[in-house]
PDB file of C-alpha atoms and ligand atoms in Angstrom:
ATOM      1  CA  UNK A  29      89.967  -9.900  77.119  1.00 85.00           C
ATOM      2  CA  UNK A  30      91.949  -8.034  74.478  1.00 92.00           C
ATOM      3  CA  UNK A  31      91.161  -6.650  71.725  1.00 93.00           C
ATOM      4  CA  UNK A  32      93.051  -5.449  68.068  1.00 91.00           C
ATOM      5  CA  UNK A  33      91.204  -2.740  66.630  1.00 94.00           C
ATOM      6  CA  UNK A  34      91.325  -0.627  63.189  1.00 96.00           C
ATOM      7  CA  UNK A  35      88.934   2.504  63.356  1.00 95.00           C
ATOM      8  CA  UNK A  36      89.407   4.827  60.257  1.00 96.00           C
ATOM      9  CA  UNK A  37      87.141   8.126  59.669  1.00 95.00           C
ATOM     10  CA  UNK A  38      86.725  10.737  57.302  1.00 95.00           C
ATOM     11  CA  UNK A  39      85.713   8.541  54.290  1.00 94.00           C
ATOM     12  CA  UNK A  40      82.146   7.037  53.954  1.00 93.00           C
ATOM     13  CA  UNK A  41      82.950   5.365  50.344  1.00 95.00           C
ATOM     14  CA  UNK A  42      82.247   1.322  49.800  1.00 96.00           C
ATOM     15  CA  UNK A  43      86.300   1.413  48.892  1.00 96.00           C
ATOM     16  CA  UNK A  44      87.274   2.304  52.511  1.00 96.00           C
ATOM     17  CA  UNK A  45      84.740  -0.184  53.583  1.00 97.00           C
ATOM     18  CA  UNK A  46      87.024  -2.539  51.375  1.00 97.00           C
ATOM     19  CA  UNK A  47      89.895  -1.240  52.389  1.00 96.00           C
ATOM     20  CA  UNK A  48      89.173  -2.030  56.277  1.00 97.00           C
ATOM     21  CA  UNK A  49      88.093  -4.898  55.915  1.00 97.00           C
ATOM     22  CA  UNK A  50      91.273  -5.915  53.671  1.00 97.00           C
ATOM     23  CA  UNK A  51      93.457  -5.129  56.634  1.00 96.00           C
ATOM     24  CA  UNK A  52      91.432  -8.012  58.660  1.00 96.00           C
ATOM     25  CA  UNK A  53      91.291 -10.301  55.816  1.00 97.00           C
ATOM     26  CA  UNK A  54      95.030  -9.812  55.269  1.00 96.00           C
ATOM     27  CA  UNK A  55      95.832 -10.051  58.451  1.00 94.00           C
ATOM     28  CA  UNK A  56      94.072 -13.584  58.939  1.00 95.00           C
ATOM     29  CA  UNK A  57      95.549 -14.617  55.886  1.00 95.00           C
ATOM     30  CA  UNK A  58      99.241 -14.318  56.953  1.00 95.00           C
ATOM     31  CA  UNK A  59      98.141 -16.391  59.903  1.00 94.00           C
ATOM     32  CA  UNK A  60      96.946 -18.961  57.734  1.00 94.00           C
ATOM     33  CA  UNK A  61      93.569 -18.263  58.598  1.00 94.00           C
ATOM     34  CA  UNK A  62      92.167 -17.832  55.380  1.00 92.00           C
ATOM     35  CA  UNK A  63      90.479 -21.074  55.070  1.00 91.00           C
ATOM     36  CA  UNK A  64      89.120 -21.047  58.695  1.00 93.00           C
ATOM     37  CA  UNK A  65      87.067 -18.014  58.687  1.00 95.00           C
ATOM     38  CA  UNK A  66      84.281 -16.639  56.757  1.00 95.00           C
ATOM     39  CA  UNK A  67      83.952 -13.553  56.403  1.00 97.00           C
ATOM     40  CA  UNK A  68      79.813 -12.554  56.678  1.00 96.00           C
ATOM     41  CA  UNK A  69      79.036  -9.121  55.310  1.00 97.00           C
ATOM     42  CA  UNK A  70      75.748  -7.452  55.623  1.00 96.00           C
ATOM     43  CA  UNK A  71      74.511  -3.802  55.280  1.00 96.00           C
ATOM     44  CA  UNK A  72      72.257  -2.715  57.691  1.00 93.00           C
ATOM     45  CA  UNK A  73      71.065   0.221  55.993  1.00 93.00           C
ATOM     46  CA  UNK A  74      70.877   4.079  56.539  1.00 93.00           C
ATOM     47  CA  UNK A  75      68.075   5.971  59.347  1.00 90.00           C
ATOM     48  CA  UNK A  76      66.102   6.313  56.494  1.00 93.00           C
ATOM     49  CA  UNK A  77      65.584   2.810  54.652  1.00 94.00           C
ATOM     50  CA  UNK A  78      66.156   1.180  57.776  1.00 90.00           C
ATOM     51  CA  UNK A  79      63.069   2.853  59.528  1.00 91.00           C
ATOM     52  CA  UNK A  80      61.065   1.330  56.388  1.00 94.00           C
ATOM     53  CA  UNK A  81      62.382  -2.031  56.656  1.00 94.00           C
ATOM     54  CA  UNK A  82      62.364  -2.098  60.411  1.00 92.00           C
ATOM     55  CA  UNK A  83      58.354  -1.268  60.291  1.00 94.00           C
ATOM     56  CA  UNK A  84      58.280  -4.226  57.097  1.00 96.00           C
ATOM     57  CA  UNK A  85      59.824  -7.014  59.833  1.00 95.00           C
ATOM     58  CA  UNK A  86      57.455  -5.744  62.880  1.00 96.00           C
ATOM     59  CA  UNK A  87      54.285  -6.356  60.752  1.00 96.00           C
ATOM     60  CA  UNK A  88      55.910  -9.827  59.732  1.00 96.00           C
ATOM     61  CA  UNK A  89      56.367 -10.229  63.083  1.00 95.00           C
ATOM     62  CA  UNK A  90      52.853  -9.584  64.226  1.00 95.00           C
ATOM     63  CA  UNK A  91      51.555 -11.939  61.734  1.00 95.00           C
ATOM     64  CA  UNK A  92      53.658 -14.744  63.814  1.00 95.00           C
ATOM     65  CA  UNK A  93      53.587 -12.926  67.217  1.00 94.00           C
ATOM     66  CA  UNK A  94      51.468 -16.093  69.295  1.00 94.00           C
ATOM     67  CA  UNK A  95      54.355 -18.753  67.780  1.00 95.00           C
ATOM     68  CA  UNK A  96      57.618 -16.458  68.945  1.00 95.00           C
ATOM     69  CA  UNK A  97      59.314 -17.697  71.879  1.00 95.00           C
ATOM     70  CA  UNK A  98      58.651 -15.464  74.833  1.00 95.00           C
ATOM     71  CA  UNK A  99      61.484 -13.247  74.726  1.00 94.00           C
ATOM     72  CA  UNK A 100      61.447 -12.527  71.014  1.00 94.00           C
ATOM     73  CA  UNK A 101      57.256 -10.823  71.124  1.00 94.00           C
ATOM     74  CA  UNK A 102      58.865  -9.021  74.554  1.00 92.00           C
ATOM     75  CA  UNK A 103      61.847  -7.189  72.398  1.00 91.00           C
ATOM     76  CA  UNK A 104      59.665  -7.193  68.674  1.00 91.00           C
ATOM     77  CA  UNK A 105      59.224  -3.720  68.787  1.00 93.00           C
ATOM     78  CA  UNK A 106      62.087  -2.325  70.572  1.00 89.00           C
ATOM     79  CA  UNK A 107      65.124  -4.727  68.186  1.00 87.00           C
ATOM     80  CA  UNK A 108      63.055  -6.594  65.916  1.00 91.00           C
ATOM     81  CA  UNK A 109      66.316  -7.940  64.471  1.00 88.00           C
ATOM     82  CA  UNK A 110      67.444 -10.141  67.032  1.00 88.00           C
ATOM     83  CA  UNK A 111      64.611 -12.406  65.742  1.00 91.00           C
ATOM     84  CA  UNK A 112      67.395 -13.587  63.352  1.00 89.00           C
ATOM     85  CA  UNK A 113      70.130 -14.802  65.732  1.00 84.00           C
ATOM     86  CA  UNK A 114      67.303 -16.485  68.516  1.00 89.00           C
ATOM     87  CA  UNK A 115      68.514 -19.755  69.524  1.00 89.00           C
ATOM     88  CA  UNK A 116      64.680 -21.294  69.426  1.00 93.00           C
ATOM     89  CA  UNK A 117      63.985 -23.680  66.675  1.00 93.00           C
ATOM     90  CA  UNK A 118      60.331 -22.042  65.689  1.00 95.00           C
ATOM     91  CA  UNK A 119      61.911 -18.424  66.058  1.00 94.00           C
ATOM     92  CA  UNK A 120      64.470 -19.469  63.479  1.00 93.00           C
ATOM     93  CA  UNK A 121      61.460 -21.140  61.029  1.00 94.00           C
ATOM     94  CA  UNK A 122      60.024 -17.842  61.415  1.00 94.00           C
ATOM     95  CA  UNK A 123      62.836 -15.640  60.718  1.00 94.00           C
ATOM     96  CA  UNK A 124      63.856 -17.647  57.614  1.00 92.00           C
ATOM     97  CA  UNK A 125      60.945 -16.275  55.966  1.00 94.00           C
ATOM     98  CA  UNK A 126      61.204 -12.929  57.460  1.00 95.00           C
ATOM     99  CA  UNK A 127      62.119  -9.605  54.794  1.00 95.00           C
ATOM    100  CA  UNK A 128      66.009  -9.045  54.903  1.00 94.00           C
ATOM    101  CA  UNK A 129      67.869  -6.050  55.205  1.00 93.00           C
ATOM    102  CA  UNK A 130      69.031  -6.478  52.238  1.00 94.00           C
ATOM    103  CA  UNK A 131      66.273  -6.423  50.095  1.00 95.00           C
ATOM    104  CA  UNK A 132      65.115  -3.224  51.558  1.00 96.00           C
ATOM    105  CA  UNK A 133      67.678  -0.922  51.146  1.00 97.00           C
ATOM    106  CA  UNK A 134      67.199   2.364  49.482  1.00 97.00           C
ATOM    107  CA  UNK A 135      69.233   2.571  46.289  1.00 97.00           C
ATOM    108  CA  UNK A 136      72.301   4.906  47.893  1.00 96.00           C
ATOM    109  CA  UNK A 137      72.471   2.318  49.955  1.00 97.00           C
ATOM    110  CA  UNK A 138      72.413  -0.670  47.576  1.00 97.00           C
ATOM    111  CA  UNK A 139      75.007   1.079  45.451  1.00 98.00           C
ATOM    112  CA  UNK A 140      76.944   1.334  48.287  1.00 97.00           C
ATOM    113  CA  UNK A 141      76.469  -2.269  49.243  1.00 98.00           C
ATOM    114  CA  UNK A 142      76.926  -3.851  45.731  1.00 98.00           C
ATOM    115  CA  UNK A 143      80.310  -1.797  44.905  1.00 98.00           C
ATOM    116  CA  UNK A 144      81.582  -2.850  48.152  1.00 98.00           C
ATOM    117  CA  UNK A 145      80.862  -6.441  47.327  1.00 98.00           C
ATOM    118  CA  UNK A 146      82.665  -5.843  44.001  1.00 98.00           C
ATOM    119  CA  UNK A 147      85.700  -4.334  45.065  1.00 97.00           C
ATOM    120  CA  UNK A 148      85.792  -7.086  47.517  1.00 97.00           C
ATOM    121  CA  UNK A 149      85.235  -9.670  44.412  1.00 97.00           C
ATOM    122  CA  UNK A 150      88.196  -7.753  42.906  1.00 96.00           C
ATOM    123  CA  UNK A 151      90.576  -8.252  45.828  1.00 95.00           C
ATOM    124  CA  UNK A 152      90.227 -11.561  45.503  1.00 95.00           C
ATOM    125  CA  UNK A 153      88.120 -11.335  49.071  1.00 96.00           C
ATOM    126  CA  UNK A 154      85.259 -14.488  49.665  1.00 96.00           C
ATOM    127  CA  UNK A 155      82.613 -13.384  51.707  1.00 97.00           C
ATOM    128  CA  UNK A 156      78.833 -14.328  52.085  1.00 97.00           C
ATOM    129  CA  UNK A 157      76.138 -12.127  52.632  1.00 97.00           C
ATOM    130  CA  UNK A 158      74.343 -12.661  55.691  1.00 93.00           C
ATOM    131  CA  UNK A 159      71.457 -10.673  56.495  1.00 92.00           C
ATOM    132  CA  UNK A 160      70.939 -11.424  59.787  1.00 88.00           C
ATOM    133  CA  UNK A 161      73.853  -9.726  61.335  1.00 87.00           C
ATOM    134  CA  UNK A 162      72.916  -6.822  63.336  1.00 80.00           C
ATOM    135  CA  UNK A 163      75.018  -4.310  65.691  1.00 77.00           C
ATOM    136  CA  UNK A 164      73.558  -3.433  68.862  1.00 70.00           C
ATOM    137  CA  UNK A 165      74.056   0.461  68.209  1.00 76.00           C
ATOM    138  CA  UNK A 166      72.249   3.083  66.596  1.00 76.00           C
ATOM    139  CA  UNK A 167      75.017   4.612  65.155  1.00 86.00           C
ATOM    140  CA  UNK A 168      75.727   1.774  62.905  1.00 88.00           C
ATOM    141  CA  UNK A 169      74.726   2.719  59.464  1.00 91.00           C
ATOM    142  CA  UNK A 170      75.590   0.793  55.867  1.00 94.00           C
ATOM    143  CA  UNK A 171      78.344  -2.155  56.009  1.00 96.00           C
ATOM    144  CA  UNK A 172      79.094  -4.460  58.990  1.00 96.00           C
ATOM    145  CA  UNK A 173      81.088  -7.644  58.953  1.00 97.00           C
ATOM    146  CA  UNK A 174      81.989 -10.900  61.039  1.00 96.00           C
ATOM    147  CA  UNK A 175      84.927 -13.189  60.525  1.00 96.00           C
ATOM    148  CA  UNK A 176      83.537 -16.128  62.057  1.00 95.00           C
ATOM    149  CA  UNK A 177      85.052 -19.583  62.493  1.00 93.00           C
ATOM    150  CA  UNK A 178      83.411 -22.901  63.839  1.00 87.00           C
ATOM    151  CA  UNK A 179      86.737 -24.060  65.223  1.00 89.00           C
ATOM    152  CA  UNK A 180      86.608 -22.271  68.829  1.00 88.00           C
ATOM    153  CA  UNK A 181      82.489 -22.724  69.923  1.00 81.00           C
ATOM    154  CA  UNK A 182      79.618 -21.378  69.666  1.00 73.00           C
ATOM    155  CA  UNK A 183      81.740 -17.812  70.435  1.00 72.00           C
ATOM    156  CA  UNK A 184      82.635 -18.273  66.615  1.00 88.00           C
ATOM    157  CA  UNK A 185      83.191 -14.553  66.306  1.00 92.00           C
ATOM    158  CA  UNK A 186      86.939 -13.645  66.123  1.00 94.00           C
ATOM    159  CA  UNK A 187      86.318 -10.268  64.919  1.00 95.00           C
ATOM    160  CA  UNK A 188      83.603  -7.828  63.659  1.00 94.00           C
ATOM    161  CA  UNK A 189      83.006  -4.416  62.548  1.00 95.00           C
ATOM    162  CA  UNK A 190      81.072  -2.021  60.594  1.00 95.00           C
ATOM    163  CA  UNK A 191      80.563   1.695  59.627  1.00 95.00           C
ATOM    164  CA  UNK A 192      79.558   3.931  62.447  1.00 93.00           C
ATOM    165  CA  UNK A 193      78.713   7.404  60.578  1.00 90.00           C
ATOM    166  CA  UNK A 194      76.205   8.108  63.507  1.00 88.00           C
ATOM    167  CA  UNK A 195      79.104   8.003  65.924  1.00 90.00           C
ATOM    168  CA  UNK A 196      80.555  10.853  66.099  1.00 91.00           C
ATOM    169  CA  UNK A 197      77.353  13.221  66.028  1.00 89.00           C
ATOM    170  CA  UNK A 198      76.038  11.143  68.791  1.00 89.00           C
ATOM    171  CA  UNK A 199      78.865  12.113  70.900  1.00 92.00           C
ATOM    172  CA  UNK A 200      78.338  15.617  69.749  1.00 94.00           C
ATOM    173  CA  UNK A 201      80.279  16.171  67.170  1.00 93.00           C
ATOM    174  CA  UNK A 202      79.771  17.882  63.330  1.00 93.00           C
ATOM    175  CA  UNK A 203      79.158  14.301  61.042  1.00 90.00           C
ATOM    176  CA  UNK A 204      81.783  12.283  60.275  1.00 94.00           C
ATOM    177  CA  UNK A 205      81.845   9.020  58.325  1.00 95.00           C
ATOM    178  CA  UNK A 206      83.591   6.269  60.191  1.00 96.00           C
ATOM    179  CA  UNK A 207      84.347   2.408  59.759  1.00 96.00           C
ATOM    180  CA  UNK A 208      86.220  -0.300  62.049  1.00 96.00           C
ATOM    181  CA  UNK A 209      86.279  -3.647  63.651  1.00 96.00           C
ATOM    182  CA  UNK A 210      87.360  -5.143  66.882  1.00 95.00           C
ATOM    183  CA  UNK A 211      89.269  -8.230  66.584  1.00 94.00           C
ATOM    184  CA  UNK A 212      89.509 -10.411  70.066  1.00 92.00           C
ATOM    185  CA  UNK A 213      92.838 -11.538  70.688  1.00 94.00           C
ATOM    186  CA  UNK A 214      91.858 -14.396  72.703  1.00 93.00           C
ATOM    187  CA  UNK A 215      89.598 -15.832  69.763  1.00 93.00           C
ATOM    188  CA  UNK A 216      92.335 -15.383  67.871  1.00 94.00           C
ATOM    189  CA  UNK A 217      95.130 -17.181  69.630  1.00 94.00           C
ATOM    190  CA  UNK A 218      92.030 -19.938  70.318  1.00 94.00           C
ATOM    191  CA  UNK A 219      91.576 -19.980  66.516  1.00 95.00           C
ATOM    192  CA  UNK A 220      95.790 -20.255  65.688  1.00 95.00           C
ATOM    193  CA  UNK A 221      95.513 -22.817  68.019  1.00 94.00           C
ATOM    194  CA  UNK A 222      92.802 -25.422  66.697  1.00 93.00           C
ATOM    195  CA  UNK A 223      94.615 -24.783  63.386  1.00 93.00           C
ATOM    196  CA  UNK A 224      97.738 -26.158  64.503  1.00 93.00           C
ATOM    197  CA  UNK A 225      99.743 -22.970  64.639  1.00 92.00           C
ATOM    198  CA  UNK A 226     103.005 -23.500  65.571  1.00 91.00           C
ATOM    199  CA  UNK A 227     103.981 -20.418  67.404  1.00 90.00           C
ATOM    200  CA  UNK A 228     107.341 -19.286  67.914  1.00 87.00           C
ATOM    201  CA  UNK A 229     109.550 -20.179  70.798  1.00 85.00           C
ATOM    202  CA  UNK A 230     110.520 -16.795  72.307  1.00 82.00           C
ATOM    203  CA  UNK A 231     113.735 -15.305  71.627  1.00 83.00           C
ATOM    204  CA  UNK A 232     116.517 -16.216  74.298  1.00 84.00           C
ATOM    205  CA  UNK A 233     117.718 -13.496  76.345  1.00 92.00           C
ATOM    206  CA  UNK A 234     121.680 -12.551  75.288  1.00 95.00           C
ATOM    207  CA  UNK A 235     122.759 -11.365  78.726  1.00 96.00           C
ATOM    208  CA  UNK A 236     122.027 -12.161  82.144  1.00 96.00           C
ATOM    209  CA  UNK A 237     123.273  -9.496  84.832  1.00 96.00           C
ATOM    210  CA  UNK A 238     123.644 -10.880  88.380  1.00 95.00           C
ATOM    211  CA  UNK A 239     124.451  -8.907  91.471  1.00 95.00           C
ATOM    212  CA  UNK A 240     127.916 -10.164  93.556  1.00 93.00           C
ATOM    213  CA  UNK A 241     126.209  -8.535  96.520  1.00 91.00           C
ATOM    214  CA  UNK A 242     123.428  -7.107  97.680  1.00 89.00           C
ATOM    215  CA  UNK A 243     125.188  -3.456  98.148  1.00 91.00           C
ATOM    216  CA  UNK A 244     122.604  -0.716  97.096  1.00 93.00           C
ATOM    217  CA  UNK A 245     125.478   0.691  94.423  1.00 94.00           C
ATOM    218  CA  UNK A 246     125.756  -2.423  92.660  1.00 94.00           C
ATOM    219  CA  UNK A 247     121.377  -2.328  92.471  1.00 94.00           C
ATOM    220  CA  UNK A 248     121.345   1.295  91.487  1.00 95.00           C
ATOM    221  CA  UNK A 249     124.480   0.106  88.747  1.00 95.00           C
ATOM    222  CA  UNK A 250     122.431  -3.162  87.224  1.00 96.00           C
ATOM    223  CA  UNK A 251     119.425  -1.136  86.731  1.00 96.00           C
ATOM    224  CA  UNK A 252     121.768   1.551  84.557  1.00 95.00           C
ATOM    225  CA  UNK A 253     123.054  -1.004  82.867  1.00 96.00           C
ATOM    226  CA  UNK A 254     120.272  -2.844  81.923  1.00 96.00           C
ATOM    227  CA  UNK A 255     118.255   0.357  80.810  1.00 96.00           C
ATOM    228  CA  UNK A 256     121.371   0.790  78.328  1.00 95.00           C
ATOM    229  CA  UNK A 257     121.881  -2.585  77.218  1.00 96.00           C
ATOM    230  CA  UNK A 258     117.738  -2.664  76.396  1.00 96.00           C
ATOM    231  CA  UNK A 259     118.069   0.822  74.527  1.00 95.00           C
ATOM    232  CA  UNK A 260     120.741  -0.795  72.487  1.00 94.00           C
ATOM    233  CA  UNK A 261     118.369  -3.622  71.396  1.00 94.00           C
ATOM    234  CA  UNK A 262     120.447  -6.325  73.315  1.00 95.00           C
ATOM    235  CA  UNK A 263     117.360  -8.831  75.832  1.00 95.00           C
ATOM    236  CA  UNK A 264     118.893  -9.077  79.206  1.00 96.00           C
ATOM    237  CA  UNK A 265     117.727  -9.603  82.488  1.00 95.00           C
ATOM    238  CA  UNK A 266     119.050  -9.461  85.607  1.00 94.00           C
ATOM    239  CA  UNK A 267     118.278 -10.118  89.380  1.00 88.00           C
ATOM    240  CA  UNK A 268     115.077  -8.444  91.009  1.00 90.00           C
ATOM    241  CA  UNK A 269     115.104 -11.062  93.731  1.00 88.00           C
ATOM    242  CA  UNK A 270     118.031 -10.919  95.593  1.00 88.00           C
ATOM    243  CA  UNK A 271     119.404 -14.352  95.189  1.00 91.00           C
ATOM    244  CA  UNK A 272     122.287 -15.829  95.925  1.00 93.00           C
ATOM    245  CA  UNK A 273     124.819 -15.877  93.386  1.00 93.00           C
ATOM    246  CA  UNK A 274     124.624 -19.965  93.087  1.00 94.00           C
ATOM    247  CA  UNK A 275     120.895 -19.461  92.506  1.00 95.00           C
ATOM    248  CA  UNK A 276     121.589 -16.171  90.190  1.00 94.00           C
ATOM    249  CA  UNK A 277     123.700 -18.540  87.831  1.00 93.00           C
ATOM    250  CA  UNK A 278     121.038 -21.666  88.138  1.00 94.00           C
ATOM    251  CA  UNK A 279     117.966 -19.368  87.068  1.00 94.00           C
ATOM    252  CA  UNK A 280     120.053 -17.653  84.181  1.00 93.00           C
ATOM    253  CA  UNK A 281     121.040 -20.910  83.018  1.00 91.00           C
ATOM    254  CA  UNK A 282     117.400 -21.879  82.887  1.00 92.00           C
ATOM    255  CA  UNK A 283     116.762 -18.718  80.989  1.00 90.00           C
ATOM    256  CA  UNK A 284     119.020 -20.495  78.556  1.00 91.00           C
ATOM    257  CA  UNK A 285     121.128 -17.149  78.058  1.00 94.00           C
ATOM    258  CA  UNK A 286     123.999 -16.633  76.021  1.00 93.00           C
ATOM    259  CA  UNK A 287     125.891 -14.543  77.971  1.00 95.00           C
ATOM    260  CA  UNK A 288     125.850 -14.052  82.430  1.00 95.00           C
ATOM    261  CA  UNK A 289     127.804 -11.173  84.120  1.00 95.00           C
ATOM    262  CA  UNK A 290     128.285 -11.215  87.675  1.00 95.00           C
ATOM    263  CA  UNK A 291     128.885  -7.359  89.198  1.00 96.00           C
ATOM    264  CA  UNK A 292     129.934  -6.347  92.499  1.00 95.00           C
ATOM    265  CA  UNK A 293     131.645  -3.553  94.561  1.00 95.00           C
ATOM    266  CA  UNK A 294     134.909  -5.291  93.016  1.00 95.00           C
ATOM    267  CA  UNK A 295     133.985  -5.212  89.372  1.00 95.00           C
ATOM    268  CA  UNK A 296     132.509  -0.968  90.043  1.00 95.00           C
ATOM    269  CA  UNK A 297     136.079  -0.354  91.688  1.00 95.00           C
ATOM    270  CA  UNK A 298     137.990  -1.787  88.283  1.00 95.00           C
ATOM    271  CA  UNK A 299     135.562  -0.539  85.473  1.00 95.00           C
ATOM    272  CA  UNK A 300     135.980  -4.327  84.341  1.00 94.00           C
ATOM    273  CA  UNK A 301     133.445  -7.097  84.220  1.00 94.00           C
ATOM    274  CA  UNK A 302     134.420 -10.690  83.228  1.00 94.00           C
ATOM    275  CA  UNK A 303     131.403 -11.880  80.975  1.00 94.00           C
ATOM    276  CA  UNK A 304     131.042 -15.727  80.730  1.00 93.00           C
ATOM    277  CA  UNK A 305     129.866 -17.127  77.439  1.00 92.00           C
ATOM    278  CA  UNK A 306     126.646 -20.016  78.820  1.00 90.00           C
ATOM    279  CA  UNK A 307     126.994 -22.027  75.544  1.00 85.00           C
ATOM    280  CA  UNK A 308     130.572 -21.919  74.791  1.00 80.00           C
ATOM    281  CA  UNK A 309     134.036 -22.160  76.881  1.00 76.00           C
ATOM    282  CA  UNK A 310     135.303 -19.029  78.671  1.00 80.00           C
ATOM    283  CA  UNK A 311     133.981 -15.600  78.058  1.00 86.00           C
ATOM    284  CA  UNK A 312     135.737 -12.564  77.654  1.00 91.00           C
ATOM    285  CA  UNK A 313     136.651  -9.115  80.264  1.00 93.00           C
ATOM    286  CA  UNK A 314     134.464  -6.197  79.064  1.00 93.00           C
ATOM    287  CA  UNK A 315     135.122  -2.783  80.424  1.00 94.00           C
ATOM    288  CA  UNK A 316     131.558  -1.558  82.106  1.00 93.00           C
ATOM    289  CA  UNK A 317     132.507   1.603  80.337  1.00 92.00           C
ATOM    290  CA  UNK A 318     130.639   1.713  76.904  1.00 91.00           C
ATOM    291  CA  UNK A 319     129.826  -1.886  78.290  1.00 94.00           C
ATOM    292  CA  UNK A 320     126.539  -2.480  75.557  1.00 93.00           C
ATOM    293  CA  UNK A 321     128.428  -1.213  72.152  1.00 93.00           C
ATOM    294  CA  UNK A 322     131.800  -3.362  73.331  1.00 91.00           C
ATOM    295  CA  UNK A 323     129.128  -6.939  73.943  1.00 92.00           C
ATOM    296  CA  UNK A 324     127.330  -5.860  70.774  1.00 91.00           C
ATOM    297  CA  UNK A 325     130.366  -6.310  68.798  1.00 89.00           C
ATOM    298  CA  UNK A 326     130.128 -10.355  70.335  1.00 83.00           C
ATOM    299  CA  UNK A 327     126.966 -11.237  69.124  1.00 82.00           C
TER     300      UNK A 327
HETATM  301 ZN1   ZN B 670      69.493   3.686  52.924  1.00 82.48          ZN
HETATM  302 ZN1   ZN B 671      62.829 -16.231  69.812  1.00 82.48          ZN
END
């Protein structure tokens, strides 16, 4: 698994909250994502509303303790939350009429939360509130987000994030705001995928370099000249296999390469390489001297 991630820290105002989570909108967008996923925003609260609304949901909770299923009364006390994403059909009755987050917050914290939401208005952002989403981590605190898509599963979650101002003093540090998300590459090539994203055919290599013989000079030499050619921004590969130089010119022309050089002990004693063009007639003689800025001025 892979994962893109944005972390930014210093600032604990709702505009870099909108600001973060611009960068994943954006970035779905110029995928063409923008109509697949939703983005779900929630605030979870600070230590100190939180505690209040967490102690709100466990008394709701008792009241319904005998009907949860067995593993929400087991983790009631310790993440009351999770009530809200349990898969069990009476669990979700219950949590429908549970107290939200949202409802609860303290009014730094709904300030927060309502000028994110209209800066988000403002960028031109659609969103729904969702108070069920929870992190697993203390350290959240205030905003956290889901882009979420029904196109890939039930793992409808291509990215998520949230403001983690507890982080850093949990690990010890002085406080310091932060907010981020994690977006899963996978999800996200899964997602371009059921979309119909047509993704583009890799760029052809320009140059193939193949090795007349297998004389340690003329290795030592390819891997000199590749490294050059690559600093020069020209795609090339060459042999690693030590293939014949039938099979050297089959693969490259499979590579579907512009240009093939074959170089041996002969072509290292001259200074002079004859380069043969794969999709035209010919090619040309290139001096192995300055041997990237002389093909450069081919392409
Ligand atoms: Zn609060
Ligand atoms: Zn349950």
């Amino acid at each position: 698994m892979h994962q893109f991630g944005v972390e930014q820290f210093g600032a604990g105002s709702a505009a870099a909250d909108a600001e973060i989570i611009m960068i994943g909108y954006e970035t779905f967008r110029r995928f063409g994502l923008a109509e697949t996923l939703t983005l779900r925003l929630n605030s979870i609260g600070c230590p100190d509303c939180r505690k209040i609304y967490r102690q709100k949901l466990v008394a709701y909770l008792e009241e319904h303790k005998s009907e949860l299923c067995p593993t929400c009364q087991e983790r009631m006390y310790r993440n009351p939350m999770r009530v809200f994403d349990c898969k069990s059909e009476i669990c979700q009755g219950i949590a429908k009429d549970a107290p939200y987050v949202t409802d609860n917050l303290c009014d730094d914290c709904a300030t927060h939360f309502a000028a994110l939401q209209e800066s988000l208005k403002v960028l031109g952002i659609p969103f729904v509130v969702d108070p069920t989403i929870v992190r697993g981590l203390d350290y959240y605190r205030g905003t956290v987000f889901e882009f979420v898509t029904s196109t890939i599963g039930a793992q409808g979650t291509v990215c998520g994030g949230g403001r983690y101002d507890g982080l850093i003093e949990e690990l010890g540090g002085d406080p310091l705001p932060g907010i981020g998300f994690g977006l899963g590459l996978e999800r996200l090539l899964l997602t371009l995928e059921a979309a119909g994203f047509k993704f583009p055919a890799p760029a052809p290599v320009t140059i193939y370099l193949g090795a007349a013989s297998d004389d340690p000079e003329v290795d030592v030499f390819l891997t000199k000249l590749a490294s050059e050619l690559r600093v020069a921004g020209i795609s090339v590969d060459r042999d690693l296999m030590g293939r014949s130089v039938k099979a050297q010119m089959k693969y490259a022309d499979k590579l579907g390469v512009r240009y093939a050089a074959i170089i041996g002990p002969d072509e290292l004693a001259k200074g002079t390489v004859q380069v043969r063009d794969m999709k035209g007639e010919g090619g040309m003689e290139l001096t192995l001297d300055n041997f990237a800025a002389k093909l450069k001025e081919c392409l």
